[in-house]
Amino acid sequence: MGLLERTAPSTTGAVAASSQWPRIVIVGAGFGGLAAATHLGRVDAELTVVDRRNHHLFQPLLYQVATAALSPADIAAPIRGILGRQANTRVLLGAVTGVDIAGRAVLVGDRRVPYDQLVIATGARDSYFGHDEWKAATLDLKTIEDATAMRRRILLAFERAEDSEDEAERRRLLTFVVIGGGPTGVELAGALAELARAALARDFRRIDPTTARIVLVEAGPRLLASFPESLSAVAARALRRLGVELRLGIGVTECDADGATLGHERIESRTLIWAAGVAASPAATWLGVTPGRGGRVPVGRDLSLPGHPEIFVIGDTAEIVGSPLPGVAPVAKQQGAYVARVIAARRAGRLAPGPFRYRDYGNLATIGRKEAVVDFGWLRLTGRIAWLVWSVAHIYYLIGFRNRMAIAVDWLWSYLTYGRGARLITGPDQ
Ligand SMILES: Cc1cc2nc3c(=O)[nH]c(=O)nc-3n(C[C@H](O)[C@H](O)[C@H](O)COP(=O)(O)OP(=O)(O)OC[C@H]3O[C@@H](n4cnc5c(N)ncnc54)[C@H](O)[C@@H]3O)c2cc1C
């Protein structure tokens, strides 16, 4: 029997006789797609979840893998493992390359996956503001592979500096430029500073890792633009205390293998980290629509594609016309749960819920292992208490009990000892 024939799985997981269950296809098992899939777990429908990776990734903690504080498996979990108990759900590993809207099928290479209702939740990718050539000169952070590649480059820079006879090259190797002062850039810069000043401090003989230069560049006038100004100022002070140099109000004008240029200033560096811009996945092209802000697919207030009530687009890939939302995990999760409710209501012949409404529970960012800023709107927290709130929130939202326990133990260990449990250089031999 073909994988995608119309059959209803029994509750034991075995495939039952053919049925008239509608086919729901979810593309992407990130925050949005997974929320939709888990909320549809009990609906009488054939659910197919397609992802090009076999794991769900908790992106907010990628920077901790990149800076050798956590291991990849701490922040990722197999999609099959997460959805394995849902008898109505199949998981398909493959990269979607298009959608045949008229034929109601998702294209996965030369395979066609038919659908009656489709949810697209394929997230975002990096954007270089029209300078795609900068991609080759910078490191970005979207996937586990990106994080381990960044960890490798950072740790290798210290190794090569230890081995270098050339003072200028040594300085270049020990200079790290983080481009983008949003939460990812702030968190990366803070973690890098701690890696250099504390965790690696005694590991080398010829170089002093504590002299490493970490420069954070933000084109806007302040860090963490989505936070209140007072919290941006707290974050800036905390980073300066960690020895991070800030360049605010100036954008990069050049990135190459030897460093970055910011207007008239040249910073020689072997490690440029890109945390500045994202664009939506190419779903707008698949659907043949004119993309909105950041390449997003314009959708209505019920998150469906105008004129196509059978197609929903959610999370970082979607933009509600007239009501843009930030590209954050809670938006994607709430939208995933919402479209599941719409689909379930249609299936049950009930009235669909009203338009999607985002509940903003607050904004969090951490700076190293002692500081964080938390903005709940009605309450703002800084310092250690904010760090605790941030830690509990992130552990709570991690998928799977094992991950939560592993990360709690790793963090506690790292906190008490300044240790770096995952300080491994992986990849080809040197
Ligand atoms: C480094 C980093 C740090 C972040 N920190 C935070 C934070 O602290 N707090 C916060 O709220 N948000 C944070 N975000 C943003 C947050 O991760 C996103 O807003 C959220 O993941 C969006 O969810 P999504 O479901 O739209 O997409 P994603 O979670 O990105 O999921 C997209 C899924 O689609 C799959 N996919 C993509 N293309 C294809 C294809 N062609 N075929 C098949 N599958 C495909 C991907 O493999 C992935 O599994 C961070 C993001 C990054 C990159």
CSV table of C-alpha atoms and ligand atoms in Angstrom, one decimal:
chain,number,residue,atom,x,y,z
A,1,MET,CA,0.0,0.0,0.0
A,2,GLY,CA,1.4,3.4,-0.9
A,3,LEU,CA,2.3,5.7,1.9
A,4,LEU,CA,-0.1,8.4,0.9
A,5,GLU,CA,-3.2,6.4,-0.1
A,6,ARG,CA,-6.4,7.5,1.6
A,7,THR,CA,-6.6,5.2,4.6
A,8,ALA,CA,-7.6,5.8,8.2
A,9,PRO,CA,-5.1,4.6,10.8
A,10,SER,CA,-6.7,2.6,13.7
A,11,THR,CA,-6.1,3.7,17.2
A,12,THR,CA,-3.5,0.9,17.6
A,13,GLY,CA,-1.4,2.6,15.0
A,14,ALA,CA,-2.1,-0.1,12.4
A,15,VAL,CA,-3.5,1.1,9.0
A,16,ALA,CA,-7.2,0.5,8.8
A,17,ALA,CA,-9.5,0.2,5.8
A,18,SER,CA,-9.8,3.0,3.3
A,19,SER,CA,-12.0,5.9,4.6
A,20,GLN,CA,-13.4,9.2,3.5
A,21,TRP,CA,-11.5,11.1,6.1
A,22,PRO,CA,-10.3,14.4,4.9
A,23,ARG,CA,-6.6,14.7,4.2
A,24,ILE,CA,-4.8,17.5,6.1
A,25,VAL,CA,-1.2,18.2,5.2
A,26,ILE,CA,1.0,20.3,7.5
A,27,VAL,CA,4.3,21.5,6.0
A,28,GLY,CA,6.8,22.3,8.7
A,29,ALA,CA,7.1,20.8,12.2
A,30,GLY,CA,8.5,23.9,13.8
A,31,PHE,CA,6.6,25.9,16.5
A,32,GLY,CA,3.5,26.6,14.4
A,33,GLY,CA,3.2,23.3,12.5
A,34,LEU,CA,3.7,21.2,15.6
A,35,ALA,CA,1.1,23.1,17.5
A,36,ALA,CA,-1.4,22.6,14.7
A,37,ALA,CA,-0.5,18.9,14.5
A,38,THR,CA,-0.8,18.2,18.2
A,39,HIS,CA,-4.2,20.0,18.4
A,40,LEU,CA,-5.4,17.9,15.4
A,41,GLY,CA,-4.3,14.6,17.0
A,42,ARG,CA,-7.8,13.5,17.9
A,43,VAL,CA,-9.7,14.8,14.8
A,44,ASP,CA,-11.1,12.3,12.4
A,45,ALA,CA,-8.8,13.1,9.6
A,46,GLU,CA,-5.7,11.8,7.9
A,47,LEU,CA,-2.9,14.1,9.0
A,48,THR,CA,0.4,14.2,7.2
A,49,VAL,CA,3.2,16.3,8.6
A,50,VAL,CA,6.0,17.0,6.1
A,51,ASP,CA,9.4,18.4,7.2
A,52,ARG,CA,12.8,18.5,5.6
A,53,ARG,CA,14.4,17.7,8.9
A,54,ASN,CA,13.5,14.8,11.2
A,55,HIS,CA,13.6,16.9,14.3
A,56,HIS,CA,11.7,19.8,15.9
A,57,LEU,CA,14.2,22.5,16.9
A,58,PHE,CA,13.9,24.9,19.8
A,59,GLN,CA,15.5,27.8,18.0
A,60,PRO,CA,15.6,30.2,21.0
A,61,LEU,CA,18.4,28.1,22.6
A,62,LEU,CA,20.5,27.6,19.4
A,63,TYR,CA,22.9,30.3,20.6
A,64,GLN,CA,23.8,28.1,23.6
A,65,VAL,CA,24.8,25.3,21.3
A,66,ALA,CA,26.8,27.7,19.2
A,67,THR,CA,28.6,28.9,22.3
A,68,ALA,CA,29.3,25.4,23.7
A,69,ALA,CA,26.9,25.6,26.6
A,70,LEU,CA,24.4,23.0,25.4
A,71,SER,CA,24.6,19.9,23.1
A,72,PRO,CA,22.4,19.7,20.0
A,73,ALA,CA,20.3,16.9,21.4
A,74,ASP,CA,19.3,19.1,24.3
A,75,ILE,CA,17.4,21.5,22.1
A,76,ALA,CA,16.0,19.2,19.4
A,77,ALA,CA,13.6,16.2,19.4
A,78,PRO,CA,12.6,13.8,16.7
A,79,ILE,CA,9.3,14.7,15.1
A,80,ARG,CA,8.3,11.0,14.9
A,81,GLY,CA,8.9,10.8,18.7
A,82,ILE,CA,6.7,13.8,19.4
A,83,LEU,CA,3.8,12.7,17.2
A,84,GLY,CA,4.3,9.0,17.5
A,85,ARG,CA,1.3,8.5,19.7
A,86,GLN,CA,-1.2,10.2,17.4
A,87,ALA,CA,-2.8,7.4,15.5
A,88,ASN,CA,-4.2,9.7,12.8
A,89,THR,CA,-0.8,11.2,12.0
A,90,ARG,CA,1.9,10.3,9.5
A,91,VAL,CA,5.3,12.0,9.4
A,92,LEU,CA,7.0,12.4,6.0
A,93,LEU,CA,10.7,13.4,5.7
A,94,GLY,CA,11.2,15.6,2.6
A,95,ALA,CA,11.7,19.1,1.4
A,96,VAL,CA,8.6,20.7,-0.1
A,97,THR,CA,9.4,22.5,-3.4
A,98,GLY,CA,5.9,23.7,-4.5
A,99,VAL,CA,2.2,23.5,-4.2
A,100,ASP,CA,-0.2,22.5,-7.0
A,101,ILE,CA,-3.2,24.6,-5.9
A,102,ALA,CA,-5.5,23.5,-8.7
A,103,GLY,CA,-4.6,19.8,-8.2
A,104,ARG,CA,-4.6,20.2,-4.4
A,105,ALA,CA,-1.2,18.6,-3.8
A,106,VAL,CA,2.0,19.5,-2.1
A,107,LEU,CA,5.1,18.8,-4.2
A,108,VAL,CA,8.0,17.1,-2.4
A,109,GLY,CA,10.5,16.8,-5.2
A,110,ASP,CA,8.8,14.5,-7.7
A,111,ARG,CA,6.3,13.2,-5.2
A,112,ARG,CA,2.8,14.6,-4.8
A,113,VAL,CA,1.1,14.7,-1.4
A,114,PRO,CA,-2.6,15.3,-1.9
A,115,TYR,CA,-4.5,17.4,0.6
A,116,ASP,CA,-8.0,18.7,1.3
A,117,GLN,CA,-6.7,21.2,3.8
A,118,LEU,CA,-3.2,22.5,3.9
A,119,VAL,CA,-1.3,24.3,6.6
A,120,ILE,CA,2.0,25.9,5.6
A,121,ALA,CA,4.4,26.6,8.5
A,122,THR,CA,7.8,26.7,7.0
A,123,GLY,CA,9.3,29.5,9.0
A,124,ALA,CA,12.0,32.0,8.0
A,125,ARG,CA,15.5,32.1,6.6
A,126,ASP,CA,18.3,34.6,6.9
A,127,SER,CA,18.2,37.8,4.8
A,128,TYR,CA,21.2,39.9,4.0
A,129,PHE,CA,19.4,43.1,3.0
A,130,GLY,CA,20.2,42.6,-0.7
A,131,HIS,CA,23.8,41.7,0.1
A,132,ASP,CA,23.6,37.9,-0.5
A,133,GLU,CA,27.4,37.9,-1.0
A,134,TRP,CA,27.8,38.5,2.7
A,135,LYS,CA,26.4,35.0,3.4
A,136,ALA,CA,29.7,33.5,2.5
A,137,ALA,CA,31.6,35.7,4.9
A,138,THR,CA,29.3,35.4,7.9
A,139,LEU,CA,27.9,32.6,10.1
A,140,ASP,CA,24.2,32.5,10.7
A,141,LEU,CA,22.1,30.6,13.2
A,142,LYS,CA,18.9,28.8,12.0
A,143,THR,CA,19.6,25.1,12.2
A,144,ILE,CA,21.6,22.6,14.4
A,145,GLU,CA,24.2,22.5,11.6
A,146,ASP,CA,24.5,26.3,11.7
A,147,ALA,CA,25.0,26.1,15.5
A,148,THR,CA,27.6,23.4,15.4
A,149,ALA,CA,29.4,25.1,12.5
A,150,MET,CA,29.5,28.3,14.6
A,151,ARG,CA,30.7,26.5,17.6
A,152,ARG,CA,33.5,25.0,15.5
A,153,ARG,CA,34.5,28.3,14.1
A,154,ILE,CA,34.6,30.0,17.5
A,155,LEU,CA,36.6,27.3,19.2
A,156,LEU,CA,38.9,26.9,16.2
A,157,ALA,CA,39.6,30.7,16.3
A,158,PHE,CA,41.0,30.3,19.8
A,159,GLU,CA,43.0,27.2,18.8
A,160,ARG,CA,44.5,28.9,15.7
A,161,ALA,CA,45.3,32.0,17.7
A,162,GLU,CA,47.2,29.9,20.2
A,163,ASP,CA,49.2,28.5,17.3
A,164,SER,CA,49.8,31.7,15.4
A,165,GLU,CA,53.1,33.5,15.3
A,166,ASP,CA,51.6,36.5,13.6
A,167,GLU,CA,50.3,39.1,16.1
A,168,ALA,CA,47.9,40.8,13.6
A,169,GLU,CA,46.4,37.4,12.7
A,170,ARG,CA,46.1,36.5,16.3
A,171,ARG,CA,44.1,39.7,17.0
A,172,ARG,CA,41.9,38.9,13.9
A,173,LEU,CA,41.3,35.5,15.3
A,174,LEU,CA,40.4,36.8,18.7
A,175,THR,CA,38.0,39.4,17.4
A,176,PHE,CA,34.3,38.3,17.0
A,177,VAL,CA,31.8,40.6,15.4
A,178,VAL,CA,28.1,40.0,16.0
A,179,ILE,CA,25.9,41.8,13.5
A,180,GLY,CA,22.4,42.6,14.8
A,181,GLY,CA,21.3,43.8,18.2
A,182,GLY,CA,18.0,42.0,18.6
A,183,PRO,CA,17.5,39.2,21.1
A,184,THR,CA,19.7,36.7,19.2
A,185,GLY,CA,22.6,39.1,18.7
A,186,VAL,CA,22.4,40.2,22.4
A,187,GLU,CA,22.3,36.7,23.7
A,188,LEU,CA,25.1,35.5,21.4
A,189,ALA,CA,27.4,38.4,22.3
A,190,GLY,CA,26.8,37.9,26.0
A,191,ALA,CA,27.4,34.1,25.8
A,192,LEU,CA,30.6,34.6,23.7
A,193,ALA,CA,31.9,37.1,26.2
A,194,GLU,CA,31.4,34.6,29.0
A,195,LEU,CA,32.9,31.8,27.0
A,196,ALA,CA,36.1,33.9,26.4
A,197,ARG,CA,36.3,35.5,29.8
A,198,ALA,CA,35.4,32.6,32.0
A,199,ALA,CA,35.0,29.1,30.5
A,200,LEU,CA,38.2,29.3,28.3
A,201,ALA,CA,40.2,31.5,30.5
A,202,ARG,CA,42.6,28.9,31.7
A,203,ASP,CA,42.6,26.6,28.7
A,204,PHE,CA,45.5,28.1,26.7
A,205,ARG,CA,49.2,28.9,27.3
A,206,ARG,CA,50.3,31.4,24.7
A,207,ILE,CA,47.1,33.4,24.3
A,208,ASP,CA,44.9,35.0,26.9
A,209,PRO,CA,41.3,34.2,25.9
A,210,THR,CA,40.0,36.9,28.2
A,211,THR,CA,41.5,39.6,25.9
A,212,ALA,CA,39.2,38.4,23.1
A,213,ARG,CA,37.3,41.4,21.5
A,214,ILE,CA,33.6,41.0,21.0
A,215,VAL,CA,31.9,43.7,19.1
A,216,LEU,CA,28.1,43.9,18.7
A,217,VAL,CA,26.8,46.0,15.8
A,218,GLU,CA,23.3,47.4,15.6
A,219,ALA,CA,22.1,49.7,12.9
A,220,GLY,CA,19.3,51.1,15.0
A,221,PRO,CA,19.8,53.5,17.8
A,222,ARG,CA,19.4,50.9,20.6
A,223,LEU,CA,19.6,47.2,21.3
A,224,LEU,CA,16.4,45.1,21.7
A,225,ALA,CA,14.2,47.4,19.7
A,226,SER,CA,11.1,45.5,20.6
A,227,PHE,CA,11.6,46.1,24.3
A,228,PRO,CA,11.0,49.3,26.3
A,229,GLU,CA,13.9,51.7,26.2
A,230,SER,CA,14.7,51.3,29.8
A,231,LEU,CA,15.3,47.5,29.3
A,232,SER,CA,17.5,48.2,26.2
A,233,ALA,CA,19.6,50.4,28.4
A,234,VAL,CA,19.9,47.6,31.0
A,235,ALA,CA,20.9,45.1,28.4
A,236,ALA,CA,23.5,47.6,27.0
A,237,ARG,CA,25.0,48.1,30.5
A,238,ALA,CA,25.1,44.4,31.2
A,239,LEU,CA,26.9,43.7,27.9
A,240,ARG,CA,29.4,46.4,28.5
A,241,ARG,CA,30.1,45.0,32.0
A,242,LEU,CA,30.9,41.7,30.2
A,243,GLY,CA,33.4,43.5,28.1
A,244,VAL,CA,31.3,43.6,24.9
A,245,GLU,CA,32.0,46.7,22.7
A,246,LEU,CA,28.8,48.2,21.3
A,247,ARG,CA,28.4,50.0,18.0
A,248,LEU,CA,24.9,51.4,17.9
A,249,GLY,CA,23.3,53.5,15.1
A,250,ILE,CA,25.7,52.2,12.5
A,251,GLY,CA,25.2,49.4,10.0
A,252,VAL,CA,27.7,47.2,8.3
A,253,THR,CA,28.6,48.3,4.9
A,254,GLU,CA,30.9,45.4,4.0
A,255,CYS,CA,31.5,41.8,5.2
A,256,ASP,CA,34.4,39.7,3.9
A,257,ALA,CA,36.7,37.0,5.0
A,258,ASP,CA,39.0,39.4,6.8
A,259,GLY,CA,36.4,41.4,8.7
A,260,ALA,CA,33.6,44.0,8.6
A,261,THR,CA,33.4,47.6,7.6
A,262,LEU,CA,31.0,50.0,9.5
A,263,GLY,CA,31.1,53.3,7.7
A,264,HIS,CA,34.6,54.6,8.2
A,265,GLU,CA,35.5,51.9,10.8
A,266,ARG,CA,37.2,48.6,9.7
A,267,ILE,CA,37.1,45.7,12.2
A,268,GLU,CA,39.5,42.9,11.3
A,269,SER,CA,38.0,39.6,12.3
A,270,ARG,CA,37.9,36.0,11.2
A,271,THR,CA,34.5,35.4,12.8
A,272,LEU,CA,31.5,37.5,11.6
A,273,ILE,CA,28.1,36.4,13.0
A,274,TRP,CA,25.0,37.4,11.2
A,275,ALA,CA,22.0,38.0,13.5
A,276,ALA,CA,20.5,40.9,11.7
A,277,GLY,CA,17.7,40.0,9.4
A,278,VAL,CA,15.2,37.2,8.4
A,279,ALA,CA,12.9,36.7,5.5
A,280,ALA,CA,10.0,34.3,5.2
A,281,SER,CA,10.4,30.8,3.6
A,282,PRO,CA,9.6,30.9,-0.2
A,283,ALA,CA,6.0,29.8,0.3
A,284,ALA,CA,4.7,33.0,-1.5
A,285,THR,CA,6.4,31.6,-4.6
A,286,TRP,CA,4.9,28.2,-4.1
A,287,LEU,CA,1.5,29.8,-3.8
A,288,GLY,CA,2.0,32.2,-6.7
A,289,VAL,CA,1.1,35.3,-4.5
A,290,THR,CA,2.8,38.6,-4.2
A,291,PRO,CA,4.8,38.5,-1.0
A,292,GLY,CA,4.3,41.0,1.8
A,293,ARG,CA,6.8,42.4,4.3
A,294,GLY,CA,9.9,40.2,4.5
A,295,GLY,CA,8.6,37.8,1.8
A,296,ARG,CA,5.7,36.8,4.0
A,297,VAL,CA,2.5,35.4,2.5
A,298,PRO,CA,-0.4,37.8,3.1
A,299,VAL,CA,-3.3,36.0,4.8
A,300,GLY,CA,-6.7,37.0,6.1
A,301,ARG,CA,-7.7,37.2,9.8
A,302,ASP,CA,-8.6,33.5,9.8
A,303,LEU,CA,-5.0,32.9,8.6
A,304,SER,CA,-6.2,31.4,5.3
A,305,LEU,CA,-5.0,32.5,1.8
A,306,PRO,CA,-7.5,34.9,0.3
A,307,GLY,CA,-9.7,33.0,-2.1
A,308,HIS,CA,-8.5,29.7,-0.8
A,309,PRO,CA,-10.2,28.8,2.5
A,310,GLU,CA,-8.5,25.3,2.3
A,311,ILE,CA,-5.0,26.8,2.6
A,312,PHE,CA,-3.6,28.3,5.8
A,313,VAL,CA,-0.3,29.9,6.3
A,314,ILE,CA,1.1,30.6,9.8
A,315,GLY,CA,4.0,31.7,11.9
A,316,ASP,CA,7.1,33.4,10.4
A,317,THR,CA,5.9,32.7,6.9
A,318,ALA,CA,2.6,34.6,7.2
A,319,GLU,CA,1.5,38.1,7.6
A,320,ILE,CA,-2.0,39.1,8.6
A,321,VAL,CA,-2.9,41.9,6.2
A,322,GLY,CA,-3.2,45.1,8.1
A,323,SER,CA,-2.1,43.6,11.4
A,324,PRO,CA,1.6,42.4,11.3
A,325,LEU,CA,2.9,40.4,14.2
A,326,PRO,CA,6.5,39.8,15.4
A,327,GLY,CA,8.4,36.7,14.2
A,328,VAL,CA,8.4,34.9,17.5
A,329,ALA,CA,7.6,31.4,18.7
A,330,PRO,CA,4.4,32.3,20.7
A,331,VAL,CA,2.8,33.8,17.6
A,332,ALA,CA,3.5,30.6,15.6
A,333,LYS,CA,2.3,28.4,18.4
A,334,GLN,CA,-0.9,30.3,18.9
A,335,GLN,CA,-1.6,30.4,15.1
A,336,GLY,CA,-1.0,26.7,14.9
A,337,ALA,CA,-3.5,26.0,17.7
A,338,TYR,CA,-6.0,28.4,16.0
A,339,VAL,CA,-6.0,26.9,12.6
A,340,ALA,CA,-6.4,23.5,14.2
A,341,ARG,CA,-9.5,24.8,15.9
A,342,VAL,CA,-10.8,26.2,12.6
A,343,ILE,CA,-10.2,22.8,10.8
A,344,ALA,CA,-11.7,20.8,13.7
A,345,ALA,CA,-14.8,23.1,13.7
A,346,ARG,CA,-15.2,22.6,9.9
A,347,ARG,CA,-14.9,18.8,10.3
A,348,ALA,CA,-17.5,18.7,13.1
A,349,GLY,CA,-19.8,21.0,11.1
A,350,ARG,CA,-19.5,23.7,13.9
A,351,LEU,CA,-19.2,27.4,13.5
A,352,ALA,CA,-15.6,28.4,13.0
A,353,PRO,CA,-14.0,30.5,15.8
A,354,GLY,CA,-13.7,34.2,15.2
A,355,PRO,CA,-10.6,35.9,13.8
A,356,PHE,CA,-7.2,35.1,15.2
A,357,ARG,CA,-6.1,37.2,18.1
A,358,TYR,CA,-2.6,37.1,19.5
A,359,ARG,CA,-2.1,37.1,23.2
A,360,ASP,CA,1.3,38.7,24.0
A,361,TYR,CA,2.5,37.2,27.3
A,362,GLY,CA,5.8,39.2,27.2
A,363,ASN,CA,9.3,39.5,25.8
A,364,LEU,CA,12.4,37.9,27.3
A,365,ALA,CA,16.1,38.1,26.5
A,366,THR,CA,19.1,37.0,28.5
A,367,ILE,CA,22.6,38.4,28.8
A,368,GLY,CA,25.1,35.9,30.0
A,369,ARG,CA,24.4,33.7,33.1
A,370,LYS,CA,23.4,36.4,35.5
A,371,GLU,CA,21.3,38.9,33.7
A,372,ALA,CA,18.2,39.0,31.7
A,373,VAL,CA,15.5,41.5,30.8
A,374,VAL,CA,11.8,40.5,30.9
A,375,ASP,CA,8.9,42.7,29.8
A,376,PHE,CA,5.4,41.5,30.7
A,377,GLY,CA,3.9,44.8,29.8
A,378,TRP,CA,2.5,45.2,33.3
A,379,LEU,CA,5.8,44.2,34.9
A,380,ARG,CA,9.4,44.7,33.9
A,381,LEU,CA,12.2,42.6,35.5
A,382,THR,CA,16.0,42.8,35.2
A,383,GLY,CA,19.0,41.1,36.8
A,384,ARG,CA,19.1,37.7,38.4
A,385,ILE,CA,15.3,37.4,39.0
A,386,ALA,CA,14.7,38.0,35.3
A,387,TRP,CA,17.4,35.4,34.5
A,388,LEU,CA,15.5,32.9,36.6
A,389,VAL,CA,12.2,33.7,34.9
A,390,TRP,CA,13.9,33.4,31.5
A,391,SER,CA,15.4,30.0,32.5
A,392,VAL,CA,12.2,28.5,33.8
A,393,ALA,CA,10.2,29.8,30.8
A,394,HIS,CA,12.7,28.2,28.4
A,395,ILE,CA,13.0,24.9,30.2
A,396,TYR,CA,9.2,24.7,30.5
A,397,TYR,CA,8.6,25.2,26.8
A,398,LEU,CA,11.2,22.6,25.7
A,399,ILE,CA,9.8,19.5,24.1
A,400,GLY,CA,10.0,16.4,26.1
A,401,PHE,CA,10.8,15.6,29.7
A,402,ARG,CA,14.3,14.3,29.0
A,403,ASN,CA,15.3,17.6,27.3
A,404,ARG,CA,14.0,19.6,30.2
A,405,MET,CA,15.9,17.6,32.8
A,406,ALA,CA,19.1,17.5,30.7
A,407,ILE,CA,19.1,21.3,30.2
A,408,ALA,CA,18.2,22.0,33.8
A,409,VAL,CA,21.2,19.9,34.9
A,410,ASP,CA,23.5,21.4,32.2
A,411,TRP,CA,22.5,24.9,33.1
A,412,LEU,CA,22.9,24.4,36.8
A,413,TRP,CA,26.4,22.8,36.2
A,414,SER,CA,27.4,25.6,33.9
A,415,TYR,CA,26.1,28.2,36.4
A,416,LEU,CA,27.9,26.8,39.4
A,417,THR,CA,31.2,25.9,37.6
A,418,TYR,CA,31.4,28.2,34.5
A,419,GLY,CA,32.0,24.9,32.8
A,420,ARG,CA,31.3,24.4,29.1
A,421,GLY,CA,30.0,20.8,28.8
A,422,ALA,CA,29.8,20.9,25.0
A,423,ARG,CA,33.1,22.5,24.1
A,424,LEU,CA,33.7,20.1,21.2
A,425,ILE,CA,35.2,20.9,17.8
A,426,THR,CA,33.4,18.6,15.4
A,427,GLY,CA,33.6,18.3,11.6
A,428,PRO,CA,36.7,17.5,9.4
A,429,ASP,CA,40.1,17.0,10.9
A,430,GLN,CA,42.4,20.0,11.1
B,1,LIG,C1,18.5,31.9,16.7
B,1,LIG,C2,17.1,32.2,16.9
B,1,LIG,C3,16.7,32.6,18.2
B,1,LIG,C4,15.3,32.8,18.4
B,1,LIG,N1,15.0,33.2,19.7
B,1,LIG,C5,13.6,33.4,19.9
B,1,LIG,C6,13.2,33.6,21.3
B,1,LIG,O1,14.0,33.7,22.2
B,1,LIG,N2,11.9,33.8,21.5
B,1,LIG,C7,11.0,33.6,20.5
B,1,LIG,O2,9.8,33.7,20.8
B,1,LIG,N3,11.3,33.4,19.2
B,1,LIG,C8,12.7,33.2,18.9
B,1,LIG,N4,13.0,33.0,17.7
B,1,LIG,C9,12.0,33.0,16.6
B,1,LIG,C10,11.2,31.7,16.6
B,1,LIG,O3,12.1,30.6,16.6
B,1,LIG,C11,10.4,31.7,15.3
B,1,LIG,O4,9.5,32.8,15.4
B,1,LIG,C12,9.5,30.4,15.3
B,1,LIG,O5,10.4,29.3,15.2
B,1,LIG,C13,8.6,30.5,14.1
B,1,LIG,O6,7.9,29.3,14.0
B,1,LIG,P1,7.4,28.7,12.6
B,1,LIG,O7,6.6,27.5,12.9
B,1,LIG,O8,6.9,29.7,11.8
B,1,LIG,O9,8.8,28.2,11.9
B,1,LIG,P2,9.9,27.3,12.5
B,1,LIG,O10,9.8,27.0,13.9
B,1,LIG,O11,11.2,27.8,11.9
B,1,LIG,O12,9.6,25.9,11.7
B,1,LIG,C14,9.7,25.8,10.3
B,1,LIG,C15,9.8,24.3,10.0
B,1,LIG,O13,9.6,24.1,8.6
B,1,LIG,C16,10.5,23.2,8.1
B,1,LIG,N5,10.7,23.6,6.7
B,1,LIG,C17,11.2,24.8,6.2
B,1,LIG,N6,11.2,24.7,4.8
B,1,LIG,C18,10.7,23.5,4.5
B,1,LIG,C19,10.5,22.8,3.2
B,1,LIG,N7,10.7,23.4,2.1
B,1,LIG,N8,10.0,21.6,3.3
B,1,LIG,C20,9.7,20.9,4.4
B,1,LIG,N9,9.9,21.5,5.6
B,1,LIG,C21,10.4,22.8,5.7
B,1,LIG,C22,11.8,23.5,8.9
B,1,LIG,O14,12.6,22.3,8.9
B,1,LIG,C23,11.1,23.7,10.3
B,1,LIG,O15,11.0,22.5,11.0
B,1,LIG,C24,14.4,32.7,17.4
B,1,LIG,C25,14.8,32.3,16.1
B,1,LIG,C26,16.1,32.0,15.9
B,1,LIG,C27,16.6,31.6,14.5
